[in-house]
Short mmCIF file of C-alpha atoms and ligand atoms in Angstrom, two decimals:
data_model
loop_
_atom_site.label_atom_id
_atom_site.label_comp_id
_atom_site.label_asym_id
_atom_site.label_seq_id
_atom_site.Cartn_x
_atom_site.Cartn_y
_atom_site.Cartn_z
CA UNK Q 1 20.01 33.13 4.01
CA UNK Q 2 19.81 35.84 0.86
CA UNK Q 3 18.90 38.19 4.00
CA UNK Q 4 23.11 38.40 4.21
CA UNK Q 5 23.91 38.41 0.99
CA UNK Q 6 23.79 40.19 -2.02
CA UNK Q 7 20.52 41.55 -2.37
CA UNK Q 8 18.65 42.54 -4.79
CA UNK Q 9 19.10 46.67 -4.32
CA UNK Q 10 22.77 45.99 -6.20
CA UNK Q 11 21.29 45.03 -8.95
CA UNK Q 12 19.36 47.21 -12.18
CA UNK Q 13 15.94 46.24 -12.10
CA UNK Q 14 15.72 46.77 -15.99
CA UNK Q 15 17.40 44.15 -18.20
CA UNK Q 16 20.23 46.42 -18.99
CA UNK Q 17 22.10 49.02 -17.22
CA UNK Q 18 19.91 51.50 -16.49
CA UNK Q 19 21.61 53.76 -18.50
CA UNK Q 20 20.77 52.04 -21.85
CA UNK Q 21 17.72 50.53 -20.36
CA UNK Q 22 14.63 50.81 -23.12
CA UNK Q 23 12.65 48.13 -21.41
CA UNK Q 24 9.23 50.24 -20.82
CA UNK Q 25 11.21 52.96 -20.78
CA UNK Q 26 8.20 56.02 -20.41
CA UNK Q 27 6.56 54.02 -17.36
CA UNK Q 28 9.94 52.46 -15.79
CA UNK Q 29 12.15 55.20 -15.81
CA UNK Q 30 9.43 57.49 -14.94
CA UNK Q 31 8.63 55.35 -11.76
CA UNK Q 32 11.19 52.69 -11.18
CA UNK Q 33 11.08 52.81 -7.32
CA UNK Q 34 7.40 51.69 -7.96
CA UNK Q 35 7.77 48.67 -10.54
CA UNK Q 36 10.90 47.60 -7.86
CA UNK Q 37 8.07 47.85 -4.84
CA UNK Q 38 5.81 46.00 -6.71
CA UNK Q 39 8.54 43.14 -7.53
CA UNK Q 40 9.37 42.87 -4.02
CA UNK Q 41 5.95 42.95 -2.57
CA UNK Q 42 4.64 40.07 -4.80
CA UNK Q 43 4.49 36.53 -3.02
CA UNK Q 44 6.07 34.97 -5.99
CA UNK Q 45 9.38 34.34 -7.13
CA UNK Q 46 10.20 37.13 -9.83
CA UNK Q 47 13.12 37.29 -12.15
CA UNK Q 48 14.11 39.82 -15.34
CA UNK Q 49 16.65 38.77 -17.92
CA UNK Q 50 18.53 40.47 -20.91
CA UNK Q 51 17.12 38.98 -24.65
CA UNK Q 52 19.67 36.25 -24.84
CA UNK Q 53 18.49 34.93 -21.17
CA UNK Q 54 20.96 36.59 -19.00
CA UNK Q 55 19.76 37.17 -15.35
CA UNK Q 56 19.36 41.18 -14.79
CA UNK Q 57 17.10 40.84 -11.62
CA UNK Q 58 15.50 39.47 -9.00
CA UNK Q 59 13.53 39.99 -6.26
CA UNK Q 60 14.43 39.00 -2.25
CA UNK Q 61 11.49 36.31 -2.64
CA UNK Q 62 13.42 34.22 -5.08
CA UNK Q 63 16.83 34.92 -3.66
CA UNK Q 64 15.86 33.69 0.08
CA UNK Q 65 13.56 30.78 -1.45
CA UNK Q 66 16.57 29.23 -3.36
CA UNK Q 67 19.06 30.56 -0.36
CA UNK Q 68 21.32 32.13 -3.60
CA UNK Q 69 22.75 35.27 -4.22
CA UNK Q 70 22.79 37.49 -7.18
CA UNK Q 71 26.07 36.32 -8.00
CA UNK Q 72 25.39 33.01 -7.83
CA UNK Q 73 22.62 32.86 -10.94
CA UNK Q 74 25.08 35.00 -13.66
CA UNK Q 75 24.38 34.31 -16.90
CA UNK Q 76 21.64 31.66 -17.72
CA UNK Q 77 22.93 30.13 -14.00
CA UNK Q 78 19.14 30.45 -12.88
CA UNK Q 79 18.22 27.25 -15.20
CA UNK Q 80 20.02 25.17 -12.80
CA UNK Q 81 18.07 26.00 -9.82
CA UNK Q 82 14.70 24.10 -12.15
CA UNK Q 83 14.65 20.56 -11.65
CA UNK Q 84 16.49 18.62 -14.67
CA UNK Q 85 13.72 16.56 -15.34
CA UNK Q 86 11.86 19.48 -16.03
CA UNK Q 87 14.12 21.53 -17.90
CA UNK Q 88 14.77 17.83 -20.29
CA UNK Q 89 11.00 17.49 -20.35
CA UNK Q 90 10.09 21.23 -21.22
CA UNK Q 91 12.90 23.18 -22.58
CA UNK Q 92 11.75 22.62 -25.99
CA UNK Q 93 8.51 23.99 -25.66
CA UNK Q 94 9.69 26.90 -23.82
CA UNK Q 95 12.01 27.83 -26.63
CA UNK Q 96 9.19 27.53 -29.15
CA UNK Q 97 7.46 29.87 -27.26
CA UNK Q 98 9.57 32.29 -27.05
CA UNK Q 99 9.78 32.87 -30.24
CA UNK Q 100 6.11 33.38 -30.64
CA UNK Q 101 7.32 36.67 -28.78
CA UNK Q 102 4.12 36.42 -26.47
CA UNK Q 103 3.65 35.44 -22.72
CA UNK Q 104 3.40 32.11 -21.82
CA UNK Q 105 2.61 29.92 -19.17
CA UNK Q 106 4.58 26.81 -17.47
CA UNK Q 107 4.74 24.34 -14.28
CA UNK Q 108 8.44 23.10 -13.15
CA UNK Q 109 9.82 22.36 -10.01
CA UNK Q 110 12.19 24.89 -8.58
CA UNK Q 111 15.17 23.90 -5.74
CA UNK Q 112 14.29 25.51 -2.38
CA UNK Q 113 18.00 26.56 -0.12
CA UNK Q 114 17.56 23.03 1.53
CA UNK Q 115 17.56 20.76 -1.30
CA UNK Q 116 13.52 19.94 -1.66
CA UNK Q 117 11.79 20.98 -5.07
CA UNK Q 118 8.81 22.38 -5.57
CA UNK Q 119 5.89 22.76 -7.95
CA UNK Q 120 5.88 26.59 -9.41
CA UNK Q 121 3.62 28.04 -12.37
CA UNK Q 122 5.78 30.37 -14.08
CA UNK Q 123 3.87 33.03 -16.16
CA UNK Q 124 6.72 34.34 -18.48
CA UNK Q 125 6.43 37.58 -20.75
CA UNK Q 126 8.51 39.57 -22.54
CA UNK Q 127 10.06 43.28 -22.35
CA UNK Q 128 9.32 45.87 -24.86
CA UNK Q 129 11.31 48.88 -25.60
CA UNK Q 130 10.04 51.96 -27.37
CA UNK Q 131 10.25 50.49 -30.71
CA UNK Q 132 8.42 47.53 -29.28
CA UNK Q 133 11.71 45.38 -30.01
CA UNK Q 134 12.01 42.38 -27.34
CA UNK Q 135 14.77 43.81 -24.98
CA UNK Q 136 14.40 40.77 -21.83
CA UNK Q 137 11.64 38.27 -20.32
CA UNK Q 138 10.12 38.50 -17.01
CA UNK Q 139 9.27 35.96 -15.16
CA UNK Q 140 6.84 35.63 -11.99
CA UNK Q 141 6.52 32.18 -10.18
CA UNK Q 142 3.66 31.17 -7.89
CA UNK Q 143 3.81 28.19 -5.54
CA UNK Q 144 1.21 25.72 -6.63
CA UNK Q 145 2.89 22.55 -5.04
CA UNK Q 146 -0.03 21.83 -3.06
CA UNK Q 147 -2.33 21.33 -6.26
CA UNK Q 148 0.11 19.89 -8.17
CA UNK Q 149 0.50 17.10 -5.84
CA UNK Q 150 -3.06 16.43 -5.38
CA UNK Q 151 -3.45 16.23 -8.78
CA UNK Q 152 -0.48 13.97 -9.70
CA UNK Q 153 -2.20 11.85 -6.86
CA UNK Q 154 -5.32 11.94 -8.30
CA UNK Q 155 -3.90 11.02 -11.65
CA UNK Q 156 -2.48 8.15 -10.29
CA UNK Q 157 -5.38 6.83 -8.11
CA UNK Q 158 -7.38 6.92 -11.23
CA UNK Q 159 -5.07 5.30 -13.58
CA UNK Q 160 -5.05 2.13 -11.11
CA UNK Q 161 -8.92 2.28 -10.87
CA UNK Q 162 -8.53 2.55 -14.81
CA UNK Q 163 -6.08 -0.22 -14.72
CA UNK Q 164 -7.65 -2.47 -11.71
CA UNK Q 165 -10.87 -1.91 -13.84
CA UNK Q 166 -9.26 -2.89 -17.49
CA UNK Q 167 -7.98 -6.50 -15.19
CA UNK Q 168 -11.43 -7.02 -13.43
CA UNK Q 169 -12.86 -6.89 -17.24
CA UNK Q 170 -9.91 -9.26 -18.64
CA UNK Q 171 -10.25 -11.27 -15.41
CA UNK Q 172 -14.03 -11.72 -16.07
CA UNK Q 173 -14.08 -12.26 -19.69
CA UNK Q 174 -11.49 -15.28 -18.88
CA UNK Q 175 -13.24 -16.79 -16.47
CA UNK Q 176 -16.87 -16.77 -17.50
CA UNK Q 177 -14.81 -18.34 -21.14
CA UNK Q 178 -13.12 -20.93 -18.99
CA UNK Q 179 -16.24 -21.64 -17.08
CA UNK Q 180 -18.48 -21.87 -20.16
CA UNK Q 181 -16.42 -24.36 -21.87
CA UNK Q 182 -16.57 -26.94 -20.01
CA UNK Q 183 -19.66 -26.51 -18.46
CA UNK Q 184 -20.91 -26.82 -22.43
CA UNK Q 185 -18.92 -29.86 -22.92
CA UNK Q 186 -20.02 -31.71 -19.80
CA UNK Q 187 -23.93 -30.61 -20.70
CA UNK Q 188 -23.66 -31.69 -24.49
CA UNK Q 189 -21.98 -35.34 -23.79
CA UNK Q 190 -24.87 -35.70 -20.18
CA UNK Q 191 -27.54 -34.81 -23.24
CA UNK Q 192 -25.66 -37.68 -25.91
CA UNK Q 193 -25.40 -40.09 -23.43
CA UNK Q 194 -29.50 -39.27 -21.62
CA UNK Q 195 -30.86 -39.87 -25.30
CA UNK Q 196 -28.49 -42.63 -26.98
CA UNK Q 197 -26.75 -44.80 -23.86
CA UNK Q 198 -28.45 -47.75 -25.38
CA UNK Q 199 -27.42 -47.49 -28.88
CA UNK Q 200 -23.50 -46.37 -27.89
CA UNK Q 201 -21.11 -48.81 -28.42
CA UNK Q 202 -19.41 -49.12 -24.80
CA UNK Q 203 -15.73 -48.02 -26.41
CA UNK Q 204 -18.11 -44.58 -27.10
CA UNK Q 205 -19.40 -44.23 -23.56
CA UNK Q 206 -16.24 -44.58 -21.83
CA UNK Q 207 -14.53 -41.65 -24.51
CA UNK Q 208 -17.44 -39.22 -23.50
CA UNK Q 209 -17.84 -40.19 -19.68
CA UNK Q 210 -13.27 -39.57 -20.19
CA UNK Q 211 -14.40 -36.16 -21.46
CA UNK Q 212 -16.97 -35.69 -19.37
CA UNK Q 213 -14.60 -36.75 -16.30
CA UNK Q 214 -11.77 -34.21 -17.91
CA UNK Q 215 -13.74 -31.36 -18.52
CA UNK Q 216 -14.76 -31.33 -14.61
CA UNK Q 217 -11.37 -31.43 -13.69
CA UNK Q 218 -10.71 -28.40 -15.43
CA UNK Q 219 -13.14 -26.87 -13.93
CA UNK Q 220 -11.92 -28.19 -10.61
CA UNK Q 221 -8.71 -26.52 -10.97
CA UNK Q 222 -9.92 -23.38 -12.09
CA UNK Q 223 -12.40 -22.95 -9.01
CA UNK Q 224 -9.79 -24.12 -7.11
CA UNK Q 225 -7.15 -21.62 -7.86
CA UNK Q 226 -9.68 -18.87 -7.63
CA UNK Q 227 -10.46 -19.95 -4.96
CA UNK Q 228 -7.18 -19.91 -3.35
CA UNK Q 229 -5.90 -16.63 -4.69
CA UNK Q 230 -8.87 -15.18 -3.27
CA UNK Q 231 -8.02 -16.18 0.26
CA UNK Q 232 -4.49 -15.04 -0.07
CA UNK Q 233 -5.51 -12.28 -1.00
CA UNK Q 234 -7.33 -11.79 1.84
CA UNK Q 235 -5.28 -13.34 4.77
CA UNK Q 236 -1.72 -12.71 2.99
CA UNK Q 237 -0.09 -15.71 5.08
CA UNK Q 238 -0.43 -19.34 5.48
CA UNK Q 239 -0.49 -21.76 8.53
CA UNK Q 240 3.12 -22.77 8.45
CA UNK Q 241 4.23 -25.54 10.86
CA UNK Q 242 6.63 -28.57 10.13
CA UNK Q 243 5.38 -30.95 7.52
CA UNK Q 244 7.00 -34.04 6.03
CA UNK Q 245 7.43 -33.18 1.88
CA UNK Q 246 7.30 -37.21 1.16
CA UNK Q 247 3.92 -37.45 2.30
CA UNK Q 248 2.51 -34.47 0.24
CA UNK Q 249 3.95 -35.43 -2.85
CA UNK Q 250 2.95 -39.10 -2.61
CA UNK Q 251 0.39 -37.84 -1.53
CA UNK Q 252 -0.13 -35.28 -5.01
CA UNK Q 253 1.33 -38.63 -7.00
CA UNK Q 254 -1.46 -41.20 -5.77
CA UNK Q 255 -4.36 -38.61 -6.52
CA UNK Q 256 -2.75 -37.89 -10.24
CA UNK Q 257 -2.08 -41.87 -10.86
CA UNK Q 258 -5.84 -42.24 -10.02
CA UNK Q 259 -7.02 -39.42 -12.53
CA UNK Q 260 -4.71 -40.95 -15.17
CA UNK Q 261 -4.02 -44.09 -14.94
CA UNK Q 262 -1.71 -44.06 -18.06
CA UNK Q 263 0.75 -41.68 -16.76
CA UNK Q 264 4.15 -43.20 -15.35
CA UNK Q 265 4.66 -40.57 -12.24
CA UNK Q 266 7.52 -41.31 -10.43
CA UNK Q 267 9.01 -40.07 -6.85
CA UNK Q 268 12.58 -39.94 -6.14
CA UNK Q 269 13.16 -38.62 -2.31
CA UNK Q 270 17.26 -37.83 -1.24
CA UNK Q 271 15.90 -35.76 1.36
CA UNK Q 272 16.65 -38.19 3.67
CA UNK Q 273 13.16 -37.03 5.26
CA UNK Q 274 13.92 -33.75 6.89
CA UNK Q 275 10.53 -32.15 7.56
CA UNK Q 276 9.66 -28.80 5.72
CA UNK Q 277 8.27 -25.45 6.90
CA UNK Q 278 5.05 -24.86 5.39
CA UNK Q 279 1.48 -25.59 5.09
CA UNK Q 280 0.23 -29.15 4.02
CA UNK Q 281 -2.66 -27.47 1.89
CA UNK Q 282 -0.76 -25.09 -0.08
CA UNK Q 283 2.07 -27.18 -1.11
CA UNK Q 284 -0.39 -29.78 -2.01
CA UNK Q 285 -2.27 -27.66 -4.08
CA UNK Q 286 1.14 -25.93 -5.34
CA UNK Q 287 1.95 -30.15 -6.65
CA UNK Q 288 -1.50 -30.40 -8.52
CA UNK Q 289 -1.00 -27.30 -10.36
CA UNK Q 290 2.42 -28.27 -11.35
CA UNK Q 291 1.85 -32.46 -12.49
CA UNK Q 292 -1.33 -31.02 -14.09
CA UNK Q 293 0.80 -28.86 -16.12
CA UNK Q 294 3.29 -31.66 -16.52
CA UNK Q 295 0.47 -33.94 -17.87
CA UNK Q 296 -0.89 -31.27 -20.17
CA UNK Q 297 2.21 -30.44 -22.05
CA UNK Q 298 3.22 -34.11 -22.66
CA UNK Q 299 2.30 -36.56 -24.83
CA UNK Q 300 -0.10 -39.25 -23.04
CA UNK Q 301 1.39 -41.36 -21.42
CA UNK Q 302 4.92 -39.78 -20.92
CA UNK Q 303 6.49 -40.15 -17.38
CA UNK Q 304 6.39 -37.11 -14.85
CA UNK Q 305 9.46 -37.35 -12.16
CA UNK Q 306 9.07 -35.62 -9.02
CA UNK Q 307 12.22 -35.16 -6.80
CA UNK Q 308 12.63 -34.37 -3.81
CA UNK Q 309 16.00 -33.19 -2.16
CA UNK Q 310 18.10 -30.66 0.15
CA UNK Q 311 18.38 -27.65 -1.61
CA UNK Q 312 21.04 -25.69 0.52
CA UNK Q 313 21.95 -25.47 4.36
CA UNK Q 314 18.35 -24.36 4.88
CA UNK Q 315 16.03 -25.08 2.50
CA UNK Q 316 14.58 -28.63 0.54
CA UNK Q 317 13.32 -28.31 -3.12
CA UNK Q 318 10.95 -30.09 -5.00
CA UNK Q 319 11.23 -30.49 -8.96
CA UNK Q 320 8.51 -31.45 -11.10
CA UNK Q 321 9.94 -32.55 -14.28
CA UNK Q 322 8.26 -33.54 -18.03
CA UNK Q 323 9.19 -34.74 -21.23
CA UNK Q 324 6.98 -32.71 -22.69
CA UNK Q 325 7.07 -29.71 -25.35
CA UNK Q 326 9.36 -27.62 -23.12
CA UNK Q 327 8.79 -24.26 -21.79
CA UNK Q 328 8.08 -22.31 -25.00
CA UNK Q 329 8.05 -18.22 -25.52
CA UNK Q 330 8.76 -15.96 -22.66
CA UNK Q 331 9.69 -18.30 -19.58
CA UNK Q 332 10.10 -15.16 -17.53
CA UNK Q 333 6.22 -14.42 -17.61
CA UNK Q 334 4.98 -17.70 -17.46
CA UNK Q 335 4.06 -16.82 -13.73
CA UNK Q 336 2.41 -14.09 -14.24
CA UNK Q 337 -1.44 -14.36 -13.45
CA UNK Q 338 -3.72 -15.17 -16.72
CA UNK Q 339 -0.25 -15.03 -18.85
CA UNK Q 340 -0.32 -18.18 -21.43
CA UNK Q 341 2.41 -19.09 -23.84
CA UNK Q 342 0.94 -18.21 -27.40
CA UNK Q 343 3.16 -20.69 -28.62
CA UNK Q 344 1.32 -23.75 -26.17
CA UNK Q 345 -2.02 -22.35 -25.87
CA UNK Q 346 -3.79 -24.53 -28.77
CA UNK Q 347 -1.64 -27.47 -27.58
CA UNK Q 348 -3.74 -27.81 -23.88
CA UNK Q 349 -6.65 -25.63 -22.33
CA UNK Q 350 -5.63 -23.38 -19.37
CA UNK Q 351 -6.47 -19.80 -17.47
CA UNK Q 352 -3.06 -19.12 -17.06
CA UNK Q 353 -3.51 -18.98 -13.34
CA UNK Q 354 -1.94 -22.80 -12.27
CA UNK Q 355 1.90 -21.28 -12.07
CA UNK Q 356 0.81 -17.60 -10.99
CA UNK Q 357 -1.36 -19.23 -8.03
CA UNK Q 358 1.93 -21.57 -6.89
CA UNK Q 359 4.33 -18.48 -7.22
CA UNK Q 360 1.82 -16.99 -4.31
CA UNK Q 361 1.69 -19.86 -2.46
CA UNK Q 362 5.47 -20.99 -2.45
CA UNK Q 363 6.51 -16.86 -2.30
CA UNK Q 364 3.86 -16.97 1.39
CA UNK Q 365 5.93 -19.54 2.62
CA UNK Q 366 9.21 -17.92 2.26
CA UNK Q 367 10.28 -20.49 -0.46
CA UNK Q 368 11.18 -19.62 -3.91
CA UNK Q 369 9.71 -21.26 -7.85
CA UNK Q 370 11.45 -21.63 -10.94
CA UNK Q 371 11.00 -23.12 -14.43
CA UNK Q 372 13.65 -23.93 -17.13
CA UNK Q 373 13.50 -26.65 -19.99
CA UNK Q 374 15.80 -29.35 -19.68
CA UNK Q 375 17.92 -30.83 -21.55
CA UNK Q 376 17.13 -33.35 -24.19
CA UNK Q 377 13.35 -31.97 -24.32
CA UNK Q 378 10.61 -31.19 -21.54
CA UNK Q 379 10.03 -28.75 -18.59
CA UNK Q 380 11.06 -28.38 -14.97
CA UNK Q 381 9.25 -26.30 -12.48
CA UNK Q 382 10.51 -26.30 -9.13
CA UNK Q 383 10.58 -24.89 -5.39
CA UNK Q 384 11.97 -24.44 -2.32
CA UNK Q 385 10.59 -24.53 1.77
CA UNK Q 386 12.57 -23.79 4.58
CA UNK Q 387 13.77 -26.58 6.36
CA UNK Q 388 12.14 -27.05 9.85
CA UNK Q 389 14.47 -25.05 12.61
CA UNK Q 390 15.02 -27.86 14.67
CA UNK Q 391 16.12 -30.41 11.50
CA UNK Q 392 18.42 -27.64 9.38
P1 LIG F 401 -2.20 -22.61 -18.05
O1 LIG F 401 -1.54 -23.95 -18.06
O2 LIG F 401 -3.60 -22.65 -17.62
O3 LIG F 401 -1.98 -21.85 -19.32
P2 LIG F 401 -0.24 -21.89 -16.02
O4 LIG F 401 -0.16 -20.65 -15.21
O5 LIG F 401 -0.29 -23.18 -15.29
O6 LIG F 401 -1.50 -21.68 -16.95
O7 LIG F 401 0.99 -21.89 -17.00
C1 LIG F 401 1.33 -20.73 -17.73
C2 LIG F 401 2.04 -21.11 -19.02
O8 LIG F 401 3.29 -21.72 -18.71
C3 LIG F 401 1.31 -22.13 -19.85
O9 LIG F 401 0.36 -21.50 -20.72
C4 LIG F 401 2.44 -22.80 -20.61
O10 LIG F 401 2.75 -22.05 -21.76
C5 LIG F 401 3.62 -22.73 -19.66
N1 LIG F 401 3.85 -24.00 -18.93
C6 LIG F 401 3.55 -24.26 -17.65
N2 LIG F 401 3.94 -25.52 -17.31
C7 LIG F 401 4.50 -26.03 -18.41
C8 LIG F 401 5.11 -27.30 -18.70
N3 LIG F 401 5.21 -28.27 -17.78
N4 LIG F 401 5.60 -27.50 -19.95
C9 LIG F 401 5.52 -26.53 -20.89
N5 LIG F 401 4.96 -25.29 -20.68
C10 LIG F 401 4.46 -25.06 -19.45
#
């Protein structure tokens, strides 16, 4: 492309005209065919400006790399052919050093003639004349994409090993706390009860064998969800095939009504009993998580509605909804894995992983979650399955 155009024989190789050139003057003027030879030999990008940054030369390399001609980089013109980011991110540096007077070194992309950027180190240094007064820069540019790019990769590979690391830690230090606990619990009230069952007033018994009974549920769910997030992890999809919703969530209801006897849980189906797409397992597990929640953040006793109902043309949802303390804090991270409202965390145990696990499982089965308070107090968290093809 440059090949045609204006080359770099129109131009002065010194930053002036090379009648009032001082740059080097003894050694350039003496052998200025040489330093030009040497300038287009190079296999780097070179360029020569005046003091205030004005583009005096440059060599065939740079002009047929860009795909410019002289004319085209006039002035301080040449900035625009560095990549903006670069010029934002470094320019102030670069001015600092220049007025340190000395060379310096610097990595920025420059724009190749067909639009691609690519990594260059620029080693820039300035022009003396006689008096050793700074009459122009020069600047040489090697191509060190290749590196670059390696390294930016290996930057980045190591930052998520840092990063995957820093979460295996967190993830560890959770779990072996939300093991402990009720491990502790469960071993400390087996203990009281071994040594004292026949001095315990009965009313005692049945609160430590409700603790006792409580404690393993926890721990239940927590192996559970692990559990479960582990194998989606692995196998990424589920074992979708029609299902009818009613007879997971009465299903979900019955075992909860067991575990709590207390609790009103209530089903209310208008889905006139259009079978689902999904898999029985997942959405059963998806229930637990939520009516657990539902019983956690409520007073005892208070009821937990579940409804069930045609969401749009293709889809059915199921709500879970509480009268409980309400969604508190950041709503939008409350399915996030290990994430626990600061605001409900002293008010019931958790991992933080009941609502992250369900987002997987109801996301796997092309369905969408949600959670909002409601209004006049307590939470909803809901979600959506296709509709079986043959029923929408
Ligand atoms: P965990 O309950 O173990 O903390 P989850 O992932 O199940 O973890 O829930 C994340 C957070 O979302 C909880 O810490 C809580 O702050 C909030 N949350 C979930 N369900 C409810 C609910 N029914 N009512 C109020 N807050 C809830």
């Amino acid at each position: 492309m440059g090949s045609q155009q204006a080359r770099s024989d129109d131009v002065p190789f010194s930053p002036s005209a090379p009648d009032s050139s001082t740059i080097s003057r003894q050694s350039v003027e003496s052998s200025p065919r040489l330093y030009k030879a040497l300038a287009e030999a190079m296999p780097a990008l070179v360029l020569t400006t005046s003091a205030d940054g004005d583009v005096v030369y440059c060599n065939d390399e740079l002009l047929d790399y860009c795909g410019v001609q002289m004319g085209d980089l006039q002035g301080s013109r040449w900035v625009d052919l560095i990549h903006p980011e670069d010029v934002a991110a470094g320019s102030e540096r670069w001015m600092a050093e220049i007025q340190t007077l000395k060379p310096f070194s610097s990595e920025y992309r420059i724009r190749r003639h067909d639009g691609v950027y690519r990594w260059y180190l620029t080693r820039t240094a300035p022009l003396r004349n006689a008096d050793d007064e700074i009459e122009g820069w020069v600047g040489v540019s090697v191509d060190v994409h290749d590196r670059r790019v390696a390294e930016d990769d290996m930057r980045q590979m190591s930052e998520e090993l840092r990063r995957a690391n820093a979460a295996k830690d967190e993830f560890l230090a959770m779990v072996s706390h939300e093991l402990r606990t009720p491990v502790t619990t469960i071993y400390g009230n087996a203990s009281v009860l071994q040594r004292q069952i026949r001095e315990l007033p009965r009313e005692q018994i049945v609160a430590v064998m409700t603790d006792v009974e409580r404690e393993a549920l926890r721990l239940q769910q927590l192996i559970d969800n692990m559990f479960v997030l582990a194998r989606i992890e692995e196998h990424g999809k589920a074992d979708i095939e029609p299902i009818s919703l009613g007879r997971v969530v009465d299903k979900a209801a019955t075992e909860h009504r067991n575990r709590y006897p207390e609790t009103q849980i209530r089903v209310h189906d208008s889905s006139a009993g259009v079978p689902a797409c999904g898999d029985e397992t997942y959405v059963l597990h998806i229930l637990r998580n939520l009516v657990i929640n539902a019983e956690k953040y409520s007073p005892s006793g208070a009821p937990i509605d579940i409804h069930m109902a045609r969401h749009d043309e293709t889809t059915l949802s199921v709500r879970v909804c509480d009268a409980g303390v309400g969604i508190k804090g950041e709503v939008d991270r409350i399915f996030e894995t290990f994430y626990r409202s600061p605001e409900t965390a002293d008010y019931a145990p958790g991992a933080g992983m009941g609502l992250a696990v369900a987002r997987r499982l109801v996301e796997t089965q092309g369905g969408i979650i949600w959670a909002r308070n409601r209004e006049g107090g307590g939470a909803e968290v809901g979600f959506t399955l296709p509709i079986e093809e043959d029923a929408a």
